[in-house]
Coordinates of C-alpha atoms and ligand atoms in Angstrom, one line a residue:
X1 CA -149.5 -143.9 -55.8
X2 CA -150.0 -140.6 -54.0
X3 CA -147.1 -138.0 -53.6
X4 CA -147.3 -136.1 -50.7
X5 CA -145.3 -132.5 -50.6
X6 CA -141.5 -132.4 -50.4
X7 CA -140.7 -131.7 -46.8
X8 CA -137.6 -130.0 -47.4
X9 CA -134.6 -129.9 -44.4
X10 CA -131.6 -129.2 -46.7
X11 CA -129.3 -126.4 -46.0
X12 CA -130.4 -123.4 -48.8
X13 CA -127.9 -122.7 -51.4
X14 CA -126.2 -120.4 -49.3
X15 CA -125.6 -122.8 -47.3
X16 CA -124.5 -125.0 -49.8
X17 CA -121.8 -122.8 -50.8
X18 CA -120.2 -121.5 -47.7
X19 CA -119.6 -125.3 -46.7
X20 CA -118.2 -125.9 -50.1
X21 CA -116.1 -123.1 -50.1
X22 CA -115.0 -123.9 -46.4
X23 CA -114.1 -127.5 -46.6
X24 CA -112.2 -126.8 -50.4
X25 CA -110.0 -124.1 -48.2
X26 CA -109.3 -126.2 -45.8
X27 CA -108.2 -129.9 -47.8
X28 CA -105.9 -127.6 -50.2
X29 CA -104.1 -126.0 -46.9
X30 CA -103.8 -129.9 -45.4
X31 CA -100.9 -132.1 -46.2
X32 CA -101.7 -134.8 -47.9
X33 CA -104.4 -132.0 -49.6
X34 CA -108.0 -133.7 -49.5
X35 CA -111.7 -132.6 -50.8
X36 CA -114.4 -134.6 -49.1
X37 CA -116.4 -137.1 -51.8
X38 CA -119.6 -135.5 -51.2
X39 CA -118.3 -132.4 -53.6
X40 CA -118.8 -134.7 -56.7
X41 CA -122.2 -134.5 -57.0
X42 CA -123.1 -131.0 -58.5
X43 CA -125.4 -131.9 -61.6
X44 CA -122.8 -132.6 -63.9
X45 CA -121.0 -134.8 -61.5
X46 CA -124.5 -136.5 -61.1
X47 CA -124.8 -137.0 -64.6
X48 CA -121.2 -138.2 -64.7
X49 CA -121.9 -140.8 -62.2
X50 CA -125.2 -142.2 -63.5
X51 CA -123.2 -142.6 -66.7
X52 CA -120.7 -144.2 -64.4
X53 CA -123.2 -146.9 -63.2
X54 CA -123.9 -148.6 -66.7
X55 CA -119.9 -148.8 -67.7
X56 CA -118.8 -152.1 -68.0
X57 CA -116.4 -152.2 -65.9
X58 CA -118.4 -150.9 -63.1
X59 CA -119.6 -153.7 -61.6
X60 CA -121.1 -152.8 -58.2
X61 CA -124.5 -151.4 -60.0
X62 CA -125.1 -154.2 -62.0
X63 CA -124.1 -156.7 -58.7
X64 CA -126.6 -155.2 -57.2
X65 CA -129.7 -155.1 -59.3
X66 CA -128.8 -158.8 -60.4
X67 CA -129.1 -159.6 -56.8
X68 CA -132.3 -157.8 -55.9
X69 CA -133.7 -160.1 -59.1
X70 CA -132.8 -163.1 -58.4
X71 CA -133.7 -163.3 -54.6
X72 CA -136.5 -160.8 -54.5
X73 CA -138.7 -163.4 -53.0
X74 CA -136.5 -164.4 -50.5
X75 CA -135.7 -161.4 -49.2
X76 CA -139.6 -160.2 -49.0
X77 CA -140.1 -163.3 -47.3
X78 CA -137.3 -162.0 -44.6
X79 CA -138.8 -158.8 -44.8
X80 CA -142.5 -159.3 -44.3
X81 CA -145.0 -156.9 -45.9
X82 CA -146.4 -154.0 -44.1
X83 CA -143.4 -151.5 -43.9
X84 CA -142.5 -148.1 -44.6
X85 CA -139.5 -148.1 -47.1
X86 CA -136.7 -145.6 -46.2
X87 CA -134.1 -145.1 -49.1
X88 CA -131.2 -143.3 -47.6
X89 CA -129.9 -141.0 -50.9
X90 CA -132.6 -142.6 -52.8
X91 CA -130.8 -140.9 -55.9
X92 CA -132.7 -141.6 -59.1
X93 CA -133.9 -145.1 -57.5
X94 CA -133.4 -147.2 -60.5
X95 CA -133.2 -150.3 -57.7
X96 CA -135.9 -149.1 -55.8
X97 CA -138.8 -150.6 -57.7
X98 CA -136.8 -154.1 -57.8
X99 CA -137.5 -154.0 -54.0
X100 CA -140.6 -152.0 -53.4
X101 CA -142.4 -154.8 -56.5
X102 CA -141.2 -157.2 -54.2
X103 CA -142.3 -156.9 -50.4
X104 CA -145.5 -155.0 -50.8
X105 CA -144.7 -151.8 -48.5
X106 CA -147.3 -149.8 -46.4
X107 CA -145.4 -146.4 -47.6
X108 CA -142.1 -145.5 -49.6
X109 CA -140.3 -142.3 -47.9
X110 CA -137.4 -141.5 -50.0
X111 CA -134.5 -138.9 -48.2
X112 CA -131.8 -137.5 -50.8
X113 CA -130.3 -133.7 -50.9
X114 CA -131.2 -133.4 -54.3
X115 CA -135.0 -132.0 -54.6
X116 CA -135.1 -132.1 -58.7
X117 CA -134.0 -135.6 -58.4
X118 CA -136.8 -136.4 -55.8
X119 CA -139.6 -135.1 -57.9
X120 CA -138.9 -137.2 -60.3
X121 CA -138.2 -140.0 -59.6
X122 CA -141.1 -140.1 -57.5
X123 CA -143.4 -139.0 -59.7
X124 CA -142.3 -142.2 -61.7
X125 CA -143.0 -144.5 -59.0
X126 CA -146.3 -142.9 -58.4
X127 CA -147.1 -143.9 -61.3
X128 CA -145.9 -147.6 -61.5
X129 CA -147.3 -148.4 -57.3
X130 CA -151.0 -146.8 -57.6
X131 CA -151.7 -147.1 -53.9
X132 CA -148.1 -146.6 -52.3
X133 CA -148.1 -143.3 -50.5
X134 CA -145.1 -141.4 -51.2
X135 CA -143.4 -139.2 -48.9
X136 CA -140.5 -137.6 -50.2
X137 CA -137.6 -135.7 -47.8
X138 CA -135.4 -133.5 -49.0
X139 CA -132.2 -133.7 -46.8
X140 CA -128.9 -134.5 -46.5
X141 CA -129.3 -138.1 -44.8
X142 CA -125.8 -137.6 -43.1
X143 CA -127.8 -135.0 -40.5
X144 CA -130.3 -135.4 -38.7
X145 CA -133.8 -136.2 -39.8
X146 CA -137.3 -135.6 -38.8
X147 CA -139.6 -138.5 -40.7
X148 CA -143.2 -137.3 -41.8
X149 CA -145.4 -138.1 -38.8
X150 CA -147.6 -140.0 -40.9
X151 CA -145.1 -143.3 -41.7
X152 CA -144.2 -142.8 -37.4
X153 CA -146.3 -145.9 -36.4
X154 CA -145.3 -148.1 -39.2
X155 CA -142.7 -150.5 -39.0
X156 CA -139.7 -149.3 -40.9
X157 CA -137.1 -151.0 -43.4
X158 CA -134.2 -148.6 -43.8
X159 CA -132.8 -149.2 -47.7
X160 CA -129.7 -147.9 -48.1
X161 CA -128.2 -149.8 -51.5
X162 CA -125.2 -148.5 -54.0
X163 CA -122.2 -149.2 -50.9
X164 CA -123.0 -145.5 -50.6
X165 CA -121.1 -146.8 -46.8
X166 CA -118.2 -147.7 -48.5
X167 CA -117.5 -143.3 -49.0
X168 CA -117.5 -143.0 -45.3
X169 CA -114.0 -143.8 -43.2
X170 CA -115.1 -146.6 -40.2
X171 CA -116.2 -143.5 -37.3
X172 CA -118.2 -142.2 -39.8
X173 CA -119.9 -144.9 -41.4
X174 CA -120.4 -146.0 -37.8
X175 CA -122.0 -143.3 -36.6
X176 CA -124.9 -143.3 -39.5
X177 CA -125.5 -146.4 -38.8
X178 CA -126.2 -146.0 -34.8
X179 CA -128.0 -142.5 -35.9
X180 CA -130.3 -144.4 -38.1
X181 CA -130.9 -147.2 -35.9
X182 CA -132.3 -144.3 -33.5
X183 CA -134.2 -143.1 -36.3
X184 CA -135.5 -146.1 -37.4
X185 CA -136.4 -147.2 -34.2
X186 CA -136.9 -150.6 -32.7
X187 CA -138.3 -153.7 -34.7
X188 CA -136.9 -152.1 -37.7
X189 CA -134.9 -153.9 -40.5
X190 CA -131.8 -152.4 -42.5
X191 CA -131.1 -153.9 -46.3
X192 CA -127.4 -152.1 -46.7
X193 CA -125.3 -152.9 -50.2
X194 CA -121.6 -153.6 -49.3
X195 CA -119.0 -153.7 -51.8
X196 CA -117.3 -156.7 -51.3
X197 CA -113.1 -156.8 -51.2
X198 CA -111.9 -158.8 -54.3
X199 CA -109.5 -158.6 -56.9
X200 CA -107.2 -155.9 -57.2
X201 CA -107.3 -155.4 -61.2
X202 CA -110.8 -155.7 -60.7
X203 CA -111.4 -153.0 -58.4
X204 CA -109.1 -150.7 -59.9
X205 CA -110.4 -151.3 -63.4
X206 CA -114.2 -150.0 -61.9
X207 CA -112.5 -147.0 -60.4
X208 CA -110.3 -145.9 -63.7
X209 CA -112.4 -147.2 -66.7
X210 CA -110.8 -146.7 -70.4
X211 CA -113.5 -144.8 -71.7
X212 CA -112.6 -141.9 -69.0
X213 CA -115.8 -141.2 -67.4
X214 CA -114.5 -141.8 -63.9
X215 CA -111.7 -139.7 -64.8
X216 CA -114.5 -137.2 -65.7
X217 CA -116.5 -137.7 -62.7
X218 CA -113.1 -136.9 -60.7
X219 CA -111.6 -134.3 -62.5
X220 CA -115.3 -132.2 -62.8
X221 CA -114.4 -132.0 -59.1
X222 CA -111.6 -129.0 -59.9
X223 CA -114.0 -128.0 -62.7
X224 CA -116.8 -126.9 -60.3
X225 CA -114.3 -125.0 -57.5
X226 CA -113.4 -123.0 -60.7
X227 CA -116.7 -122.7 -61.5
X228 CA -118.3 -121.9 -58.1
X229 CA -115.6 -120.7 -56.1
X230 CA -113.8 -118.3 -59.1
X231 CA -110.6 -120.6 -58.9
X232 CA -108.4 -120.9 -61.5
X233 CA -107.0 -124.3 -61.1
X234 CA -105.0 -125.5 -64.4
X235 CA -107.4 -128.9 -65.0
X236 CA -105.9 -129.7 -68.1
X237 CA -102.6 -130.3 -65.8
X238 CA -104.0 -132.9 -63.4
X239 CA -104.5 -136.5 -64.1
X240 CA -107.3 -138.9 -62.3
X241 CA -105.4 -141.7 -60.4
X242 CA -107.7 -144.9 -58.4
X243 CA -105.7 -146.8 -56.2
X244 CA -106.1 -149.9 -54.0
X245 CA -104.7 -149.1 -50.6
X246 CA -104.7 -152.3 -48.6
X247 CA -104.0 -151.3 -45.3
X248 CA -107.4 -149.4 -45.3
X249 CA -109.1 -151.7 -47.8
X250 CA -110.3 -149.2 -50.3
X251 CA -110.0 -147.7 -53.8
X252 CA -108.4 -144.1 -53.0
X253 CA -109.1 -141.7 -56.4
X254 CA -106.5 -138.8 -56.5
X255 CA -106.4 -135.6 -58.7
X256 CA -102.5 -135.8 -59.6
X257 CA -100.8 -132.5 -60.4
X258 CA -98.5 -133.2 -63.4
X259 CA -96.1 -130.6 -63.4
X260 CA -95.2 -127.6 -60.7
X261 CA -98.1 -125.7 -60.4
X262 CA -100.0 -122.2 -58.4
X263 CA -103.3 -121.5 -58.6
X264 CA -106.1 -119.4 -56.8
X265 CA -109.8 -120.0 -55.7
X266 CA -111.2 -117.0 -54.4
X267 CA -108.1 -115.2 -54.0
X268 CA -106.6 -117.3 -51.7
X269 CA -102.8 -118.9 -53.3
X270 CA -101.8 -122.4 -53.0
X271 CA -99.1 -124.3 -54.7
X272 CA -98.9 -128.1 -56.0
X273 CA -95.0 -130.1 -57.2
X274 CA -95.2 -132.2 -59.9
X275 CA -96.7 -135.5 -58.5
X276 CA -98.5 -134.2 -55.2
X277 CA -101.8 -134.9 -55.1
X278 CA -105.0 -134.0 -54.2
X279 CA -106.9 -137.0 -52.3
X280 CA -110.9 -136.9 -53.3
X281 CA -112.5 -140.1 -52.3
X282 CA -112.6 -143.5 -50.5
X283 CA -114.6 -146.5 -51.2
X284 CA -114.2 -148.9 -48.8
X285 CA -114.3 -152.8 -49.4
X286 CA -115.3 -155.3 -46.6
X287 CA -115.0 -159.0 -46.4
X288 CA -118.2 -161.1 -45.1
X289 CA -117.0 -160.8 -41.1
X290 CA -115.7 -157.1 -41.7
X291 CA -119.7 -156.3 -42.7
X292 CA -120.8 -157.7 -39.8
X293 CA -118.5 -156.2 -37.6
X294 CA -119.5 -152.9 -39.1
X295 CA -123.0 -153.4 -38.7
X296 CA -123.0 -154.7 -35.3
X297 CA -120.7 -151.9 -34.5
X298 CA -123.7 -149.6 -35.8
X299 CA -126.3 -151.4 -33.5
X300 CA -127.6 -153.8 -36.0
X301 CA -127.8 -157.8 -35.9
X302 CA -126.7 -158.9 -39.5
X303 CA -129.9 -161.7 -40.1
X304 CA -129.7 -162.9 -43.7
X305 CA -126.6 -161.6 -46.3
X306 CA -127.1 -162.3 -50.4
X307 CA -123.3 -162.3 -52.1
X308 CA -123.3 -164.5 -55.3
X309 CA -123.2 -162.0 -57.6
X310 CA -120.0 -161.7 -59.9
X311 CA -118.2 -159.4 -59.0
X312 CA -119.0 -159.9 -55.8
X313 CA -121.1 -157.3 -53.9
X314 CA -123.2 -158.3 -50.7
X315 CA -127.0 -157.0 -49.8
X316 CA -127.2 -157.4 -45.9
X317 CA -130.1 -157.6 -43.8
X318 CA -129.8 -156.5 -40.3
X319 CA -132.5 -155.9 -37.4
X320 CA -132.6 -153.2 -34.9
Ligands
LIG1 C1 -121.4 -143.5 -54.8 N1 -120.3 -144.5 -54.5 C2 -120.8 -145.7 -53.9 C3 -119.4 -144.7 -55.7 C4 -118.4 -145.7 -55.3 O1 -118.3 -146.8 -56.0 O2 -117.7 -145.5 -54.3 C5 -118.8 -143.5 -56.2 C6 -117.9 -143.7 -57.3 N2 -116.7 -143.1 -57.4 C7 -116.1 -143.5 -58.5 N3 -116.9 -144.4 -59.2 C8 -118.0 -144.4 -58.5

């Protein structure tokens, strides 16, 4: 395949920062004190969740990929060739060529915020679809985006797998949807992974795994405002908590202050008692008629849904 340039719409690092620094302000002066998710992913927190994705008890990966094998040829039947391929926070797109082997695509345009990650990964695929123009956009697929004229008359199949939707509260998760439906356009599809609600030991097993790495992943979180922001936040005094809150339907994770503690990030003073914590993610779990809802919700006809993977995740194909 042929990889065009990076069109690049991301905020610069700048940027980058002065939102980091304003939303980290702002969840430590709220009560309950929360961080938004999106924080995680600096590149050790990247790292942390790739290494995340092969645990064992992390099943949602492995659901996923076992369900994009197994019925590949059903859903590129549903699918139809012809299309450009838009992977929303394509990531490093280790499901991607699952998919893109399958339904024989006109062009692959991959969106994530992370530009490093988009060279590579699509230098690889280059390499494994000669043929399969590649055009990769470096943005932040929550905002607005321009796609490269070139893909604009091609019918498009929005791929957004991982339950990346589950992150988002309902408005929000709502609102990407109808934005990408605009986006998209008419006649497009949407393949969307949705975590699937299940057992509670189950779920809060995938979210607090013995080896620690979530409680890594969510932890690095007060390691990079100390880092970044010059805070001096005692990490060695929280504790990583997941939690299945039932009235919302998700896992919440938590940073947990264990004992009475102060602290400063960039010379501003806050102060945490012993068992307040602060609130740093939601992944959100939805039955088979709570997906649709959703999706409809979003703009989108649910037409075919895979699920019969164990754990249960669903892959969900909706038209415009
Ligand atoms: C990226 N996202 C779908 C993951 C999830 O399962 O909600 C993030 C994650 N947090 C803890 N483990 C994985």
């Amino acid at each position: 395949g042929v990889v065009r340039n990076l069109r690049q719409v991301s905020a610069d690092d700048a940027g980058i920062d002065i939102a980091f620094r304003a939303d980290v302000h702002a969840g430590l002066s709220q009560n309950p004190k929360a961080i938004p998710a999106r924080w995680f992913y600096d590149a050790t927190g990247s790292a942390l969740f790739e290494d995340i994705t092969t645990l064992p008890e992390y099943y949602p990966t492995r659901s996923e990929t076992d369900l994009l094998t197994r019925h590949a040829a059903d859903m590129a039947a549903a699918i139809g060739p012809g299309r450009a391929v838009v992977e929303l926070g394509s990531g490093s797109s280790t499901k991607t060529p699952l998919l893109l082997g399958a339904i024989a695509p006109a062009a692959y345009v991959p969106v994530d915020i992370s530009g490093d990650f988009l060279r590579d990964s699509s230098a690889a695929l280059a390499a494994r679809f000669p043929g399969l123009p590649i055009y990769p956009v470096e943005a932040d697929f929550t905002q607005r985006v321009d796609l490269p004229r070139e893909i604009c008359p091609l019918p498009k199949l929005g791929f957004f797998p991982g339950s990346t939707i589950g992150n988002m509260v309902a408005r929000t998760a709502i609102d990407l949807l109808r934005h990408w439906r605009a986006t998209l356009g008419d006649g497009s599809l949407l393949l969307i992974g949705i975590d699937r609600i299940k057992d509670i030991a189950i779920l809060e097993r995938a979210y607090d795994d013995p080896a620690g790495v979530t409680a890594a992943f969510n932890l690095n979180l007060l390691e990079r405002i100390n880092r970044e922001l010059g805070g001096d936040l005692p990490v060695e005094n929280f504790v990583h908590r997941a939690v299945w809150n039932d009235i919302y339907a998700r896992i919440e994770m938590h940073l947990v202050a264990a004992c009475d503690m102060e602290f400063t990030v960039d010379g501003h003073r806050y102060a945490m008692a012993a068992g307040e914590t602060i609130h740093s993610e939601n992944s959100h779990k939805y039955g088979p008629r709570d997906a649709n809802l959703l999706l409809r919700a979003g703009g989108w006809t649910p037409i075919a849904t895979w699920d019969d993977a164990d754990p249960a995740f669903a892959l969900i194909l909706a038209e415009a």
